[in-house]
JSON list of N, CA and C in Angstrom, two decimals:
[
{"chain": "A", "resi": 22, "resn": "UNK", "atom": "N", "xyz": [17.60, 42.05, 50.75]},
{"chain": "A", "resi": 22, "resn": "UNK", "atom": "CA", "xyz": [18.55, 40.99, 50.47]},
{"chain": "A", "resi": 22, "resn": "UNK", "atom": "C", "xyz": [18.34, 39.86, 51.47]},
{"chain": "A", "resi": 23, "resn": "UNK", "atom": "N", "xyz": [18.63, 38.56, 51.06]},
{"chain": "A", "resi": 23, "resn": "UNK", "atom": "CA", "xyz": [18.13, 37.36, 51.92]},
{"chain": "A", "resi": 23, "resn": "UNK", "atom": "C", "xyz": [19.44, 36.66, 52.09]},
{"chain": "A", "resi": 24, "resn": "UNK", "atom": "N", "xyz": [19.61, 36.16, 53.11]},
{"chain": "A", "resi": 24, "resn": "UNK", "atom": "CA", "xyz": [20.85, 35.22, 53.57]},
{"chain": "A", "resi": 24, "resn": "UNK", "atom": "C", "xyz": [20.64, 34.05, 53.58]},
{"chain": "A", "resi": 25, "resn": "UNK", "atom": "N", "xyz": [21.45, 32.46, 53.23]},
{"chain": "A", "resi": 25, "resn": "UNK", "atom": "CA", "xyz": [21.35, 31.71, 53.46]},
{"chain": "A", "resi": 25, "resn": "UNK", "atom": "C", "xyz": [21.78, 31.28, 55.57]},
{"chain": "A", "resi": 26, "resn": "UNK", "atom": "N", "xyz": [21.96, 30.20, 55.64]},
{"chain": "A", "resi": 26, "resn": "UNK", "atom": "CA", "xyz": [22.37, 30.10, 57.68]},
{"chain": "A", "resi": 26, "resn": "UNK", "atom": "C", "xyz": [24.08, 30.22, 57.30]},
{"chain": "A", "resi": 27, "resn": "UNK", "atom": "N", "xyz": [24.77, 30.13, 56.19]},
{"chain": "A", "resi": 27, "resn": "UNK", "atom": "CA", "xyz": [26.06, 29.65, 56.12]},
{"chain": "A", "resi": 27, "resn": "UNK", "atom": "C", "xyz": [26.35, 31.12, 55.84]},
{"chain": "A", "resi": 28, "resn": "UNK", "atom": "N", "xyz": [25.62, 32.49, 55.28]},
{"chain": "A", "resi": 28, "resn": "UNK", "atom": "CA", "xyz": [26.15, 33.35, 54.80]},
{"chain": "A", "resi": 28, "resn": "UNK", "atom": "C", "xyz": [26.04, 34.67, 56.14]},
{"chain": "A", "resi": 29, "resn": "UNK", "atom": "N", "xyz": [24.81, 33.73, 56.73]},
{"chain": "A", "resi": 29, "resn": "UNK", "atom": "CA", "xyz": [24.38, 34.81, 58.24]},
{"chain": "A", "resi": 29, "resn": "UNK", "atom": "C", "xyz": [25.42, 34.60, 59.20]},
{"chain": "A", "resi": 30, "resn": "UNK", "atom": "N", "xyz": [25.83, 33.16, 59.47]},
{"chain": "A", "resi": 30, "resn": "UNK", "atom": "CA", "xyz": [26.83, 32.81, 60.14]},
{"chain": "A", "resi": 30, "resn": "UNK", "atom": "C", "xyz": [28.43, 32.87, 60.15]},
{"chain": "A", "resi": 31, "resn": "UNK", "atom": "N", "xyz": [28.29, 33.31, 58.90]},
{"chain": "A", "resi": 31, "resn": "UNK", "atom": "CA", "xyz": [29.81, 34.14, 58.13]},
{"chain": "A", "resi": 31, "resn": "UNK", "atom": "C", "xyz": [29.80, 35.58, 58.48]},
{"chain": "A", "resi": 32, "resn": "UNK", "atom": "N", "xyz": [29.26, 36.06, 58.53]},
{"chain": "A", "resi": 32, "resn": "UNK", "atom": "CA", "xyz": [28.95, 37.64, 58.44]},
{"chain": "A", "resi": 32, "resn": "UNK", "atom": "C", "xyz": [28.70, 37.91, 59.99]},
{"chain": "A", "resi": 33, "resn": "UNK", "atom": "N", "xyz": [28.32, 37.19, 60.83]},
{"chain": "A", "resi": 33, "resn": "UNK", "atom": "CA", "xyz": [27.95, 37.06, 62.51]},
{"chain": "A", "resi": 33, "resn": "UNK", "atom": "C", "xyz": [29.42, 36.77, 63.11]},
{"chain": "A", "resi": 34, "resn": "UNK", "atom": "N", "xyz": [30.26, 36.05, 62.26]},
{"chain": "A", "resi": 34, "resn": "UNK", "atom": "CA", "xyz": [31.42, 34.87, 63.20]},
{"chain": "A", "resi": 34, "resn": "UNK", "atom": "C", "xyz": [31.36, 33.87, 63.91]},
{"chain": "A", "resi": 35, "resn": "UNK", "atom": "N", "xyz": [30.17, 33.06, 63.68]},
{"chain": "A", "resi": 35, "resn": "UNK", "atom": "CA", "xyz": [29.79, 31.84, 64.15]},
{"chain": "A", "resi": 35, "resn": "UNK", "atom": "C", "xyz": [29.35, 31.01, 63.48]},
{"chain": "A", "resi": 36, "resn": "UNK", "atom": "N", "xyz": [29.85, 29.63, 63.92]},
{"chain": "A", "resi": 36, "resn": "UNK", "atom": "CA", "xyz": [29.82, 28.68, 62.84]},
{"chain": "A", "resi": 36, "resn": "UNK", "atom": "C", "xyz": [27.72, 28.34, 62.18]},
{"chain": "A", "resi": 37, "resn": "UNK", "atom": "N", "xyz": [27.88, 27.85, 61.48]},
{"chain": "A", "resi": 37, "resn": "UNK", "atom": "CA", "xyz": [26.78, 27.68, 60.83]},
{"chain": "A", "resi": 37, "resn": "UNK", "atom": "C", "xyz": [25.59, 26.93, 61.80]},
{"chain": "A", "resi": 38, "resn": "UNK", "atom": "N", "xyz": [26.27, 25.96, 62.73]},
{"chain": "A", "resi": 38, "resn": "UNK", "atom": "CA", "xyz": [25.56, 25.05, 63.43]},
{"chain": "A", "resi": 38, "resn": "UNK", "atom": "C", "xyz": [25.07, 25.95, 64.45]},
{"chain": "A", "resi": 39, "resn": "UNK", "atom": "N", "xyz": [25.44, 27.24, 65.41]},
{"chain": "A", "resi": 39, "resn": "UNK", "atom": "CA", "xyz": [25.13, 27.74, 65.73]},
{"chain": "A", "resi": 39, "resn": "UNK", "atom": "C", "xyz": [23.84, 28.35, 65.85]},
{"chain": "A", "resi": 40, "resn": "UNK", "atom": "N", "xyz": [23.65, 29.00, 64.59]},
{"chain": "A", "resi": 40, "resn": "UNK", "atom": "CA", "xyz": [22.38, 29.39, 64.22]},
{"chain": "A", "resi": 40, "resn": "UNK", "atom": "C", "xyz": [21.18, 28.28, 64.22]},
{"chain": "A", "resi": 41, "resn": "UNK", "atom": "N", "xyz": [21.90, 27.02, 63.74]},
{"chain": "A", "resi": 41, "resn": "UNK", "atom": "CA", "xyz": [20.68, 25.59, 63.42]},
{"chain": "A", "resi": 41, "resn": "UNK", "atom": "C", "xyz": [20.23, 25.64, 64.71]},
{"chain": "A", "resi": 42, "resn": "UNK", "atom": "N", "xyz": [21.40, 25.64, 65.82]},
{"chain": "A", "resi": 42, "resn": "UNK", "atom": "CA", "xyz": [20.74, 24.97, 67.23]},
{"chain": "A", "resi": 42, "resn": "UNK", "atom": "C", "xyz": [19.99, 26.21, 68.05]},
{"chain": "A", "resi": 43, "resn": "UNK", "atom": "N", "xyz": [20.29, 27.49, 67.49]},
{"chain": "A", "resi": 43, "resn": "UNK", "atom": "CA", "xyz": [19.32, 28.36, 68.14]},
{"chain": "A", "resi": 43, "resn": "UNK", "atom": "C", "xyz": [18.14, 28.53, 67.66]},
{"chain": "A", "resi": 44, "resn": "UNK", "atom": "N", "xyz": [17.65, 28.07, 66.26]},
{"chain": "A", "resi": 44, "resn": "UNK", "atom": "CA", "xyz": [16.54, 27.53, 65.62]},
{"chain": "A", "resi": 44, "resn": "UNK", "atom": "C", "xyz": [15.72, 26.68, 66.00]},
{"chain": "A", "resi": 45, "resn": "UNK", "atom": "N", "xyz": [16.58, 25.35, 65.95]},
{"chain": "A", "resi": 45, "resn": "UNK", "atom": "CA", "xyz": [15.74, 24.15, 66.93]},
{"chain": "A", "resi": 45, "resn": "UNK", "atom": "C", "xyz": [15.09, 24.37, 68.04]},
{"chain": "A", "resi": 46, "resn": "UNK", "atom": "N", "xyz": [16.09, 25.17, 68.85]},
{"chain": "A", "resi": 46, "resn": "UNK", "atom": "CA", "xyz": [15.78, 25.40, 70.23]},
{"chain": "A", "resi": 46, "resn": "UNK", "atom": "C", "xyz": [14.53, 26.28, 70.37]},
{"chain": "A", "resi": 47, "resn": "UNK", "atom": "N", "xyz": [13.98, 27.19, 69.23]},
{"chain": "A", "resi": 47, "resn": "UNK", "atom": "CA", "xyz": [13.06, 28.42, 69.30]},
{"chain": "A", "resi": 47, "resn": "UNK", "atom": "C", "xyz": [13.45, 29.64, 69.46]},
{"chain": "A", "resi": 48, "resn": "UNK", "atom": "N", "xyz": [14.97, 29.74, 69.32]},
{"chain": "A", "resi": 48, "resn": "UNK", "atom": "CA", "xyz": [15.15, 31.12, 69.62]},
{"chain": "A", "resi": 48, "resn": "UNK", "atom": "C", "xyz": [15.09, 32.08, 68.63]},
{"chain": "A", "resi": 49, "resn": "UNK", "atom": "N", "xyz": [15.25, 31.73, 67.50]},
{"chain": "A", "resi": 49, "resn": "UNK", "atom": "CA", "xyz": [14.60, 32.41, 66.32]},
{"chain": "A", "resi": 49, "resn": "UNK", "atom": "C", "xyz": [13.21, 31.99, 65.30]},
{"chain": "A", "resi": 50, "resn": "UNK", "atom": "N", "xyz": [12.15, 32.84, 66.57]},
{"chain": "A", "resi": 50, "resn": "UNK", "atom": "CA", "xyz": [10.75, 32.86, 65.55]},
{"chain": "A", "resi": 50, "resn": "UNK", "atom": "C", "xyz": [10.80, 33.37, 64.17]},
{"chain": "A", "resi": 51, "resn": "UNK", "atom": "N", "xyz": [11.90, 34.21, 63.92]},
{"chain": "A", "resi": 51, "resn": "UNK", "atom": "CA", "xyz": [11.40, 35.23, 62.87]},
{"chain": "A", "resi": 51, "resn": "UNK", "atom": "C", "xyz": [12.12, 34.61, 61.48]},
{"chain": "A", "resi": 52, "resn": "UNK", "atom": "N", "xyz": [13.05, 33.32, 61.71]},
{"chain": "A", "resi": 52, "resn": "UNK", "atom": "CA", "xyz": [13.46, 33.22, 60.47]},
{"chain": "A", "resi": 52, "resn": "UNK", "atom": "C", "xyz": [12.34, 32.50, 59.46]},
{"chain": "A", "resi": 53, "resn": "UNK", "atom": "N", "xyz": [12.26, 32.82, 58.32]},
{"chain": "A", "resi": 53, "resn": "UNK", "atom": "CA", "xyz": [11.54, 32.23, 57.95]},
{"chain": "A", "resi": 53, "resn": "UNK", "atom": "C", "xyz": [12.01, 30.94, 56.78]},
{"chain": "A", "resi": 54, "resn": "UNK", "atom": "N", "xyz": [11.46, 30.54, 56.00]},
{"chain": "A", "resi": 54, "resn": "UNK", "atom": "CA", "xyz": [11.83, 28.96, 55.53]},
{"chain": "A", "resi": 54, "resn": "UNK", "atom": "C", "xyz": [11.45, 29.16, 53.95]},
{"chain": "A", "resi": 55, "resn": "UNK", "atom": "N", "xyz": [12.30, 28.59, 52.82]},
{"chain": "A", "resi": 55, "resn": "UNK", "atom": "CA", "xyz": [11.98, 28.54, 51.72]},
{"chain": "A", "resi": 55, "resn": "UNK", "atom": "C", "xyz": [11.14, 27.15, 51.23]},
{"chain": "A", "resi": 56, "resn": "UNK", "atom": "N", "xyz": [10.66, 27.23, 50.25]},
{"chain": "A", "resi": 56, "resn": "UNK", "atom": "CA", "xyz": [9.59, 26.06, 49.78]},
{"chain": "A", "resi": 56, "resn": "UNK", "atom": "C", "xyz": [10.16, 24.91, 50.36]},
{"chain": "A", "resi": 57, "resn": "UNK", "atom": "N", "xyz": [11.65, 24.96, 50.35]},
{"chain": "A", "resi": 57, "resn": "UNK", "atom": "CA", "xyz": [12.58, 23.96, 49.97]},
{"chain": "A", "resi": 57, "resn": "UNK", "atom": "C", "xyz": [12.73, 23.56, 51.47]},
{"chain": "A", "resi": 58, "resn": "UNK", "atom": "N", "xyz": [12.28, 24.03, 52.64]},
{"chain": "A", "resi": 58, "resn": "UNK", "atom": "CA", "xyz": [13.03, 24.26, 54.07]},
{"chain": "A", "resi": 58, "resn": "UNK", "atom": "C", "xyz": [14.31, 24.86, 54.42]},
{"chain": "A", "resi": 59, "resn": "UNK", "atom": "N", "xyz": [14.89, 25.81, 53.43]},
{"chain": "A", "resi": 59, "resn": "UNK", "atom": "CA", "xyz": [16.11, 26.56, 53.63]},
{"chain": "A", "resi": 59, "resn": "UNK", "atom": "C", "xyz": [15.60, 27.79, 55.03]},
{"chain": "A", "resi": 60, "resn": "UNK", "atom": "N", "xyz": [16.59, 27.82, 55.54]},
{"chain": "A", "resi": 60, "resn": "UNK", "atom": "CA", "xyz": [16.35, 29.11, 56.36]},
{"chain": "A", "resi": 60, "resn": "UNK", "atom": "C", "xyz": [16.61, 29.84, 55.85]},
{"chain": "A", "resi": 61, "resn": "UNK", "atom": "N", "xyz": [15.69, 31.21, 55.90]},
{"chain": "A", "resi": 61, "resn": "UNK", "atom": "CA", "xyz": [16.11, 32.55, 54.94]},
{"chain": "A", "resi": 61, "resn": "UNK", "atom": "C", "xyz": [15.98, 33.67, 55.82]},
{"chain": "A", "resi": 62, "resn": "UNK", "atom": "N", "xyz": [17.55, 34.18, 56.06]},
{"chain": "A", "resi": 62, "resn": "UNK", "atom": "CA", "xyz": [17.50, 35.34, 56.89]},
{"chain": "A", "resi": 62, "resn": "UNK", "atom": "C", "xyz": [17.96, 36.36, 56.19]},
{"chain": "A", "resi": 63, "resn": "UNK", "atom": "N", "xyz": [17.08, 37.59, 56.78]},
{"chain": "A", "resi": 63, "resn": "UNK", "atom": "CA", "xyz": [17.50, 39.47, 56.28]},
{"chain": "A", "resi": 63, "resn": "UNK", "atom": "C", "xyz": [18.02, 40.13, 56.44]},
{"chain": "A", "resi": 64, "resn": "UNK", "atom": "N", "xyz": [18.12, 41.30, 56.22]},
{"chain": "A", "resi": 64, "resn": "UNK", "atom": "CA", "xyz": [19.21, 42.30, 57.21]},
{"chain": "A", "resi": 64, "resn": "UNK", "atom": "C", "xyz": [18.51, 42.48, 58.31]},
{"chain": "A", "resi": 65, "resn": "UNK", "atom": "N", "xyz": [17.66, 42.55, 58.36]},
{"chain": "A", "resi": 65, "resn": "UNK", "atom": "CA", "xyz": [16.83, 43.00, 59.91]},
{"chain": "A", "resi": 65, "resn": "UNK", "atom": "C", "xyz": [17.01, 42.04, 60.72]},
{"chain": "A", "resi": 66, "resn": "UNK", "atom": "N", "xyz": [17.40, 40.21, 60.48]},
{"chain": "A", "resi": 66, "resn": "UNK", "atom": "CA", "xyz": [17.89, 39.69, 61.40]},
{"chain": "A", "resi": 66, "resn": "UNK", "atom": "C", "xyz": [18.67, 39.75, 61.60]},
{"chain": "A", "resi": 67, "resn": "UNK", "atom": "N", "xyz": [19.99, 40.17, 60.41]},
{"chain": "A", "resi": 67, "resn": "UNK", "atom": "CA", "xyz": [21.47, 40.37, 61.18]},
{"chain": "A", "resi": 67, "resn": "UNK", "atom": "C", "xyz": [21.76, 41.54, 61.97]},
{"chain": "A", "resi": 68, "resn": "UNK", "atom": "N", "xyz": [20.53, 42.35, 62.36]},
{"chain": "A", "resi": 68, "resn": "UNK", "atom": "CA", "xyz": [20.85, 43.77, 63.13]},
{"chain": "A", "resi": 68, "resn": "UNK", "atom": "C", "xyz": [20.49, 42.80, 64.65]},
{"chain": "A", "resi": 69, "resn": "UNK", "atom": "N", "xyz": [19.72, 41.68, 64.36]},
{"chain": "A", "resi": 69, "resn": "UNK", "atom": "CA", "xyz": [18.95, 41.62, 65.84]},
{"chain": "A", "resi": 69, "resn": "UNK", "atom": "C", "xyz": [19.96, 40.36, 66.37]},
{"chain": "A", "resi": 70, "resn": "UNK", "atom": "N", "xyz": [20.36, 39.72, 65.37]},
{"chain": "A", "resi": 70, "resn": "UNK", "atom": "CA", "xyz": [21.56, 38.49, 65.65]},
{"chain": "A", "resi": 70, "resn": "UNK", "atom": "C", "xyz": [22.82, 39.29, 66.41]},
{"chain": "A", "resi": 71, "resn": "UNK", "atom": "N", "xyz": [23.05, 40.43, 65.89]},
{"chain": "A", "resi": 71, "resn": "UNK", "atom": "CA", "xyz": [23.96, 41.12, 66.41]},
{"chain": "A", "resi": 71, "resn": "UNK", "atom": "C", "xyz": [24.26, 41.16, 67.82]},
{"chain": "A", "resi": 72, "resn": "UNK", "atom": "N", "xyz": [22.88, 41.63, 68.00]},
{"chain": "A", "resi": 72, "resn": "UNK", "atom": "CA", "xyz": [22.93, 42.31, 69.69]},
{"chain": "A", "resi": 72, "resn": "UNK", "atom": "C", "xyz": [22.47, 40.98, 70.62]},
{"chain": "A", "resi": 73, "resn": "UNK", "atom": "N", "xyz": [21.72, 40.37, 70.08]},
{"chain": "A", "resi": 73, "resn": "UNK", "atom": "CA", "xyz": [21.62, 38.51, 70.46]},
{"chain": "A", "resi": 73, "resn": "UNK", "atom": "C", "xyz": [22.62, 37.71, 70.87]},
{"chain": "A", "resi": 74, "resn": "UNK", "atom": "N", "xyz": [23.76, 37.80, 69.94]},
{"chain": "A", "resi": 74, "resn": "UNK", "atom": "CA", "xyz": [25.02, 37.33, 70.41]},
{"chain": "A", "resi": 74, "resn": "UNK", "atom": "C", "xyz": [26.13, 37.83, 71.59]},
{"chain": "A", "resi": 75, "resn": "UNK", "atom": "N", "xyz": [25.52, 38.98, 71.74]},
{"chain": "A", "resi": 75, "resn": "UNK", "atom": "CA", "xyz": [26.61, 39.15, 73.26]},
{"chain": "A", "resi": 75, "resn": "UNK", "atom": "C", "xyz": [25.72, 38.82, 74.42]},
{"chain": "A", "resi": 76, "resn": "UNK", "atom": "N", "xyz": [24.22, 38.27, 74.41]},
{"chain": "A", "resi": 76, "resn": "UNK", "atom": "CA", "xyz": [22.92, 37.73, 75.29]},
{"chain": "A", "resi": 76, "resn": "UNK", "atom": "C", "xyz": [23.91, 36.65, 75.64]},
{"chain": "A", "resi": 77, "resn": "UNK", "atom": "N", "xyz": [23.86, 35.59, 74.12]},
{"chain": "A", "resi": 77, "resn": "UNK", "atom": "CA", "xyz": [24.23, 34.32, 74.20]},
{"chain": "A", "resi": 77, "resn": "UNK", "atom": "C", "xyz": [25.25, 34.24, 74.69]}
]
């Protein structure tokens, strides 16, 4: 199953921009991008966003 940043960031508890600016910044190599430039995240990133967020 694939997440949009608004559905990862719902399911995390952090706002959507969150995720954008840890993107920009490089902190997530692994998301990857639809034709369209959507970010498309998995469950395997919301296991690793998880434990990421008490880092951050």
């Amino acid at each position: 199953m694939t997440y949009t940043v608004g559905e990862m960031a719902k399911l995390l508890g952090v706002p959507a921009s969150t995720l954008r600016y840890y993107d920009k910044e490089g902190l997530l190599p692994f998301v990857e991008r639809s034709p369209g430039g959507a970010r498309i995240f998995r469950k395997n990133d919301y296991v690793w966003l998880q434990v990421r967020r008490w880092i951050f």
